Short mmCIF file of C-alpha atoms in Angstrom, two decimals:
data_model
loop_
_atom_site.label_atom_id
_atom_site.label_comp_id
_atom_site.label_asym_id
_atom_site.label_seq_id
_atom_site.Cartn_x
_atom_site.Cartn_y
_atom_site.Cartn_z
CA GLU A 1 -18.69 12.10 -6.12
CA THR A 2 -17.92 8.88 -4.04
CA GLY A 3 -21.39 8.75 -2.55
CA VAL A 4 -19.80 8.87 1.09
CA THR A 5 -21.35 11.83 2.87
CA GLN A 6 -20.04 13.22 6.35
CA SER A 7 -21.63 15.62 8.82
CA PRO A 8 -21.40 18.43 9.93
CA THR A 9 -18.97 20.06 7.40
CA HIS A 10 -17.50 22.36 9.98
CA LEU A 11 -17.54 22.26 13.72
CA ILE A 12 -15.90 24.63 16.36
CA LYS A 13 -15.73 23.34 19.98
CA THR A 14 -13.95 24.45 23.14
CA ARG A 15 -11.04 22.15 25.01
CA GLY A 16 -12.67 19.64 27.27
CA GLN A 17 -15.72 19.16 25.28
CA GLN A 18 -17.01 16.01 23.35
CA VAL A 19 -17.66 15.83 19.68
CA THR A 20 -19.60 13.16 17.43
CA LEU A 21 -18.83 13.13 13.77
CA ARG A 22 -21.13 11.27 11.14
CA CYS A 23 -20.48 9.33 8.17
CA SER A 24 -22.74 7.52 5.60
CA SER A 25 -20.89 4.95 3.49
CA GLN A 26 -21.34 4.37 -0.27
CA SER A 27 -24.09 1.87 -1.27
CA GLY A 28 -22.90 -1.59 -0.93
CA HIS A 29 -20.05 -1.01 1.31
CA ASN A 30 -19.67 -2.52 4.76
CA THR A 31 -16.30 -1.19 6.02
CA VAL A 32 -15.87 2.27 7.26
CA SER A 33 -12.34 3.49 8.12
CA TRP A 34 -11.83 6.98 9.95
CA TYR A 35 -8.70 9.14 9.38
CA GLN A 36 -7.28 12.34 11.01
CA GLN A 37 -5.67 14.77 8.63
CA ALA A 38 -3.86 17.74 10.52
CA LEU A 39 -2.79 20.64 8.26
CA GLY A 40 -0.15 20.28 5.96
CA GLN A 41 0.06 16.61 6.71
CA GLY A 42 -1.36 13.39 5.05
CA PRO A 43 -4.18 11.49 6.77
CA GLN A 44 -3.61 9.33 9.78
CA PHE A 45 -5.38 6.09 10.19
CA ILE A 46 -7.58 6.08 13.51
CA PHE A 47 -9.75 2.89 13.33
CA GLN A 48 -11.95 1.00 11.13
CA TYR A 49 -15.29 -0.75 11.57
CA TYR A 50 -16.72 -3.90 9.98
CA ARG A 51 -19.83 -5.62 11.06
CA GLU A 52 -20.51 -3.07 14.03
CA GLU A 53 -16.95 -3.81 15.54
CA GLU A 54 -13.63 -2.04 15.62
CA ASN A 55 -11.56 -3.95 13.32
CA GLY A 56 -7.93 -2.49 13.63
CA ARG A 57 -6.86 0.92 15.29
CA GLY A 58 -4.19 3.18 14.59
CA ASN A 59 -2.13 5.16 17.38
CA PHE A 60 -4.64 7.21 19.08
CA PRO A 61 -5.87 7.26 22.69
CA PRO A 62 -8.90 5.57 23.97
CA ARG A 63 -10.73 9.10 23.94
CA PHE A 64 -11.22 8.53 20.17
CA SER A 65 -14.17 5.97 19.66
CA GLY A 66 -16.75 5.06 17.22
CA LEU A 67 -19.63 3.04 16.17
CA GLN A 68 -20.94 1.36 13.14
CA PHE A 69 -24.55 0.86 12.50
CA PRO A 70 -26.64 -1.90 10.94
CA ASN A 71 -26.86 0.31 7.91
CA TYR A 72 -22.99 0.62 7.86
CA SER A 73 -23.13 4.31 8.62
CA SER A 74 -20.65 5.21 11.49
CA GLU A 75 -19.82 7.67 14.08
CA LEU A 76 -16.34 8.91 15.46
CA ASN A 77 -16.73 10.33 18.93
CA VAL A 78 -13.78 12.23 20.64
CA ASN A 79 -14.02 12.90 24.23
CA ALA A 80 -12.19 15.57 26.23
CA LEU A 81 -11.02 17.72 23.02
CA GLU A 82 -7.48 19.05 23.22
CA LEU A 83 -6.40 21.55 20.93
CA ASP A 84 -4.30 19.09 18.89
CA ASP A 85 -7.59 17.50 17.81
CA SER A 86 -8.19 20.47 15.68
CA ALA A 87 -7.87 18.66 11.96
CA LEU A 88 -9.96 17.39 9.09
CA TYR A 89 -11.72 14.23 9.88
CA LEU A 90 -12.14 11.91 6.85
CA CYS A 91 -14.12 8.61 6.54
CA ALA A 92 -13.77 6.17 3.87
CA SER A 93 -15.88 3.29 2.94
CA SER A 94 -14.91 0.18 1.02
CA LEU A 95 -16.33 -3.53 0.70
CA ALA A 96 -14.61 -6.23 2.78
CA GLY A 97 -13.14 -8.93 0.16
CA GLY A 98 -13.52 -6.22 -2.47
CA PRO A 99 -11.22 -4.11 -4.50
CA ASP A 100 -8.75 -2.60 -2.10
CA THR A 101 -9.89 1.02 -3.04
CA GLN A 102 -11.24 3.20 -0.13
CA TYR A 103 -13.84 5.93 -1.34
CA PHE A 104 -13.49 9.32 1.00
CA GLY A 105 -16.12 11.54 2.02
CA PRO A 106 -15.44 15.29 2.11
CA GLY A 107 -14.51 15.50 5.79
CA THR A 108 -15.35 17.32 8.85
CA ARG A 109 -13.26 20.18 9.69
CA LEU A 110 -13.06 20.44 13.67
CA THR A 111 -11.56 23.42 15.19
CA VAL A 112 -10.95 23.14 18.94
CA LEU A 113 -10.48 26.54 20.86
CA SER B 1 3.60 7.90 11.58
CA GLN B 2 3.86 8.70 8.03
CA GLN B 3 4.86 5.67 5.96
CA GLY B 4 5.73 7.44 2.84
CA GLU B 5 7.61 10.59 2.02
CA GLU B 6 6.65 12.58 -1.36
CA ASP B 7 9.20 14.19 -3.31
CA PRO B 8 8.98 17.28 -3.95
CA GLN B 9 6.91 18.75 -1.24
CA ALA B 10 5.57 21.46 -3.71
CA LEU B 11 5.55 21.66 -7.52
CA SER B 12 4.84 24.79 -9.88
CA ILE B 13 4.43 24.29 -13.50
CA GLN B 14 2.80 25.58 -16.49
CA GLU B 15 -0.27 24.39 -18.41
CA GLY B 16 0.73 21.65 -20.74
CA GLU B 17 3.67 20.45 -18.82
CA ASN B 18 4.23 17.11 -17.31
CA ALA B 19 4.31 16.91 -13.52
CA THR B 20 6.11 13.94 -11.97
CA MET B 21 5.83 13.37 -8.12
CA ASN B 22 7.79 10.56 -6.26
CA CYS B 23 7.03 8.33 -3.23
CA SER B 24 9.27 6.49 -1.04
CA TYR B 25 7.88 4.07 1.37
CA LYS B 26 9.48 1.83 4.19
CA THR B 27 7.85 -1.47 4.68
CA SER B 28 6.69 -4.32 2.34
CA ILE B 29 3.32 -3.55 0.63
CA ASN B 30 0.41 -5.30 -1.17
CA ASN B 31 -0.33 -2.27 -3.30
CA LEU B 32 0.16 1.54 -3.58
CA GLN B 33 -2.37 3.83 -4.25
CA TRP B 34 -2.39 7.63 -5.35
CA TYR B 35 -5.03 9.98 -4.02
CA ARG B 36 -5.76 13.80 -4.90
CA GLN B 37 -7.02 16.32 -2.67
CA ASN B 38 -8.37 19.63 -3.44
CA SER B 39 -7.89 22.34 -1.09
CA GLY B 40 -8.25 20.44 2.11
CA ARG B 41 -11.20 18.59 0.81
CA GLY B 42 -12.04 14.92 0.64
CA LEU B 43 -9.51 12.43 -1.03
CA VAL B 44 -10.31 11.31 -4.65
CA HIS B 45 -8.77 7.97 -5.69
CA LEU B 46 -6.69 8.28 -8.79
CA ILE B 47 -5.10 4.76 -9.48
CA LEU B 48 -4.19 1.51 -7.39
CA ILE B 49 -0.96 -0.41 -8.65
CA ARG B 50 -0.34 -3.69 -7.11
CA SER B 51 2.97 -4.98 -5.87
CA ASN B 52 3.40 -7.41 -8.81
CA GLU B 53 3.08 -4.41 -11.31
CA ARG B 54 5.64 -2.15 -12.59
CA GLU B 55 3.67 0.44 -14.56
CA LYS B 56 -0.19 1.47 -14.96
CA HIS B 57 -1.88 4.00 -16.80
CA SER B 58 -5.20 5.73 -16.58
CA GLY B 59 -5.80 8.44 -19.01
CA ARG B 60 -3.04 11.08 -18.69
CA LEU B 61 -1.76 9.40 -15.34
CA ARG B 62 1.15 7.02 -15.45
CA VAL B 63 2.34 5.31 -12.10
CA THR B 64 5.25 3.33 -11.70
CA LEU B 65 6.48 1.06 -8.88
CA ASP B 66 9.74 -0.19 -8.00
CA THR B 67 9.48 -2.69 -5.05
CA SER B 68 13.13 -3.28 -4.76
CA LYS B 69 13.63 0.66 -4.26
CA LYS B 70 10.36 0.95 -2.19
CA SER B 71 9.54 3.88 -4.26
CA SER B 72 6.75 4.93 -6.83
CA SER B 73 6.16 7.77 -9.29
CA LEU B 74 2.96 9.55 -10.71
CA LEU B 75 3.33 11.31 -13.89
CA ILE B 76 0.67 13.73 -14.86
CA THR B 77 1.06 14.41 -18.68
CA ALA B 78 -0.27 17.74 -20.40
CA SER B 79 -1.38 19.20 -17.10
CA ARG B 80 -4.36 21.34 -16.83
CA ALA B 81 -5.05 24.17 -14.27
CA ALA B 82 -7.81 21.96 -12.49
CA ASP B 83 -4.86 19.26 -12.03
CA THR B 84 -3.76 21.95 -9.20
CA ALA B 85 -4.10 19.97 -5.94
CA SER B 86 -2.22 18.07 -3.31
CA TYR B 87 -1.30 14.44 -4.34
CA PHE B 88 -0.70 11.63 -1.81
CA CYS B 89 0.63 8.24 -2.09
CA ALA B 90 -0.87 5.54 0.33
CA THR B 91 0.41 2.07 0.90
CA ASP B 92 -1.71 -0.61 2.57
CA ALA B 93 -0.81 -2.27 5.97
CA TRP B 94 -2.35 -4.86 7.84
CA GLY B 95 -4.46 -3.19 10.03
CA GLY B 96 -6.00 -6.49 11.64
CA GLY B 97 -9.18 -5.49 9.88
CA ALA B 98 -11.40 -6.75 6.96
CA THR B 99 -9.70 -4.04 4.70
CA ASN B 100 -5.97 -3.02 4.86
CA LYS B 101 -5.59 0.28 6.53
CA LEU B 102 -3.96 2.94 4.29
CA ILE B 103 -0.90 4.65 5.41
CA PHE B 104 -0.36 8.13 3.49
CA GLY B 105 2.83 10.12 2.59
CA THR B 106 3.31 13.68 3.31
CA GLY B 107 1.77 14.90 0.20
CA THR B 108 3.12 17.01 -2.97
CA LEU B 109 1.26 20.24 -3.51
CA LEU B 110 1.19 20.83 -7.26
CA ALA B 111 0.14 24.12 -8.62
CA VAL B 112 -0.48 24.49 -12.51
CA GLN B 113 -0.27 27.94 -13.87
CA PRO B 114 -2.37 28.67 -16.73
#
């Protein structure tokens, strides 16, 4: 167990809807990164949050946005859902300036119909 | 886009045998990490090797890194049925953030038959 939790575990939405996924980081970690993993693929970096600000972004459109709260937990919001957004969404926490290892949560499985 | 490619894509072995997975990557790195994923769940960190290291051990795991060939290998010795999982290599890349972002390969699906 990494101490990183995510909610919900599974989610089914329809195309065009909006979704919010949540992540609680491991105690003592101040950085949260989000990844999208399509079926049969490796995870792809969406963005990272540090000190409540976006700090690095992958090749994802602006309808993917996020927040980080003072307790370092984080949200991933996706607007105008598309079928291709169906994936496992993983968050990872780490400590800025600490070891390079990122600790992953169990993920949220999003299905868009 | 994926940074790395794992080889083979899938591997099936008997319990007690050794399993070797290879990873190739494209750009310069600070470190390379290996993760395990069971049945589409979260990723578990296995081992990290820095660019100035050539080999590292952790229990039944042995990782090598050849930066001149931009490749790494993960060896699992005396495999067990519980080792059945997908294995990913991940290289760091400067994401403009406080912690380097990880770029994952495509993964190797390992099946260990009892």
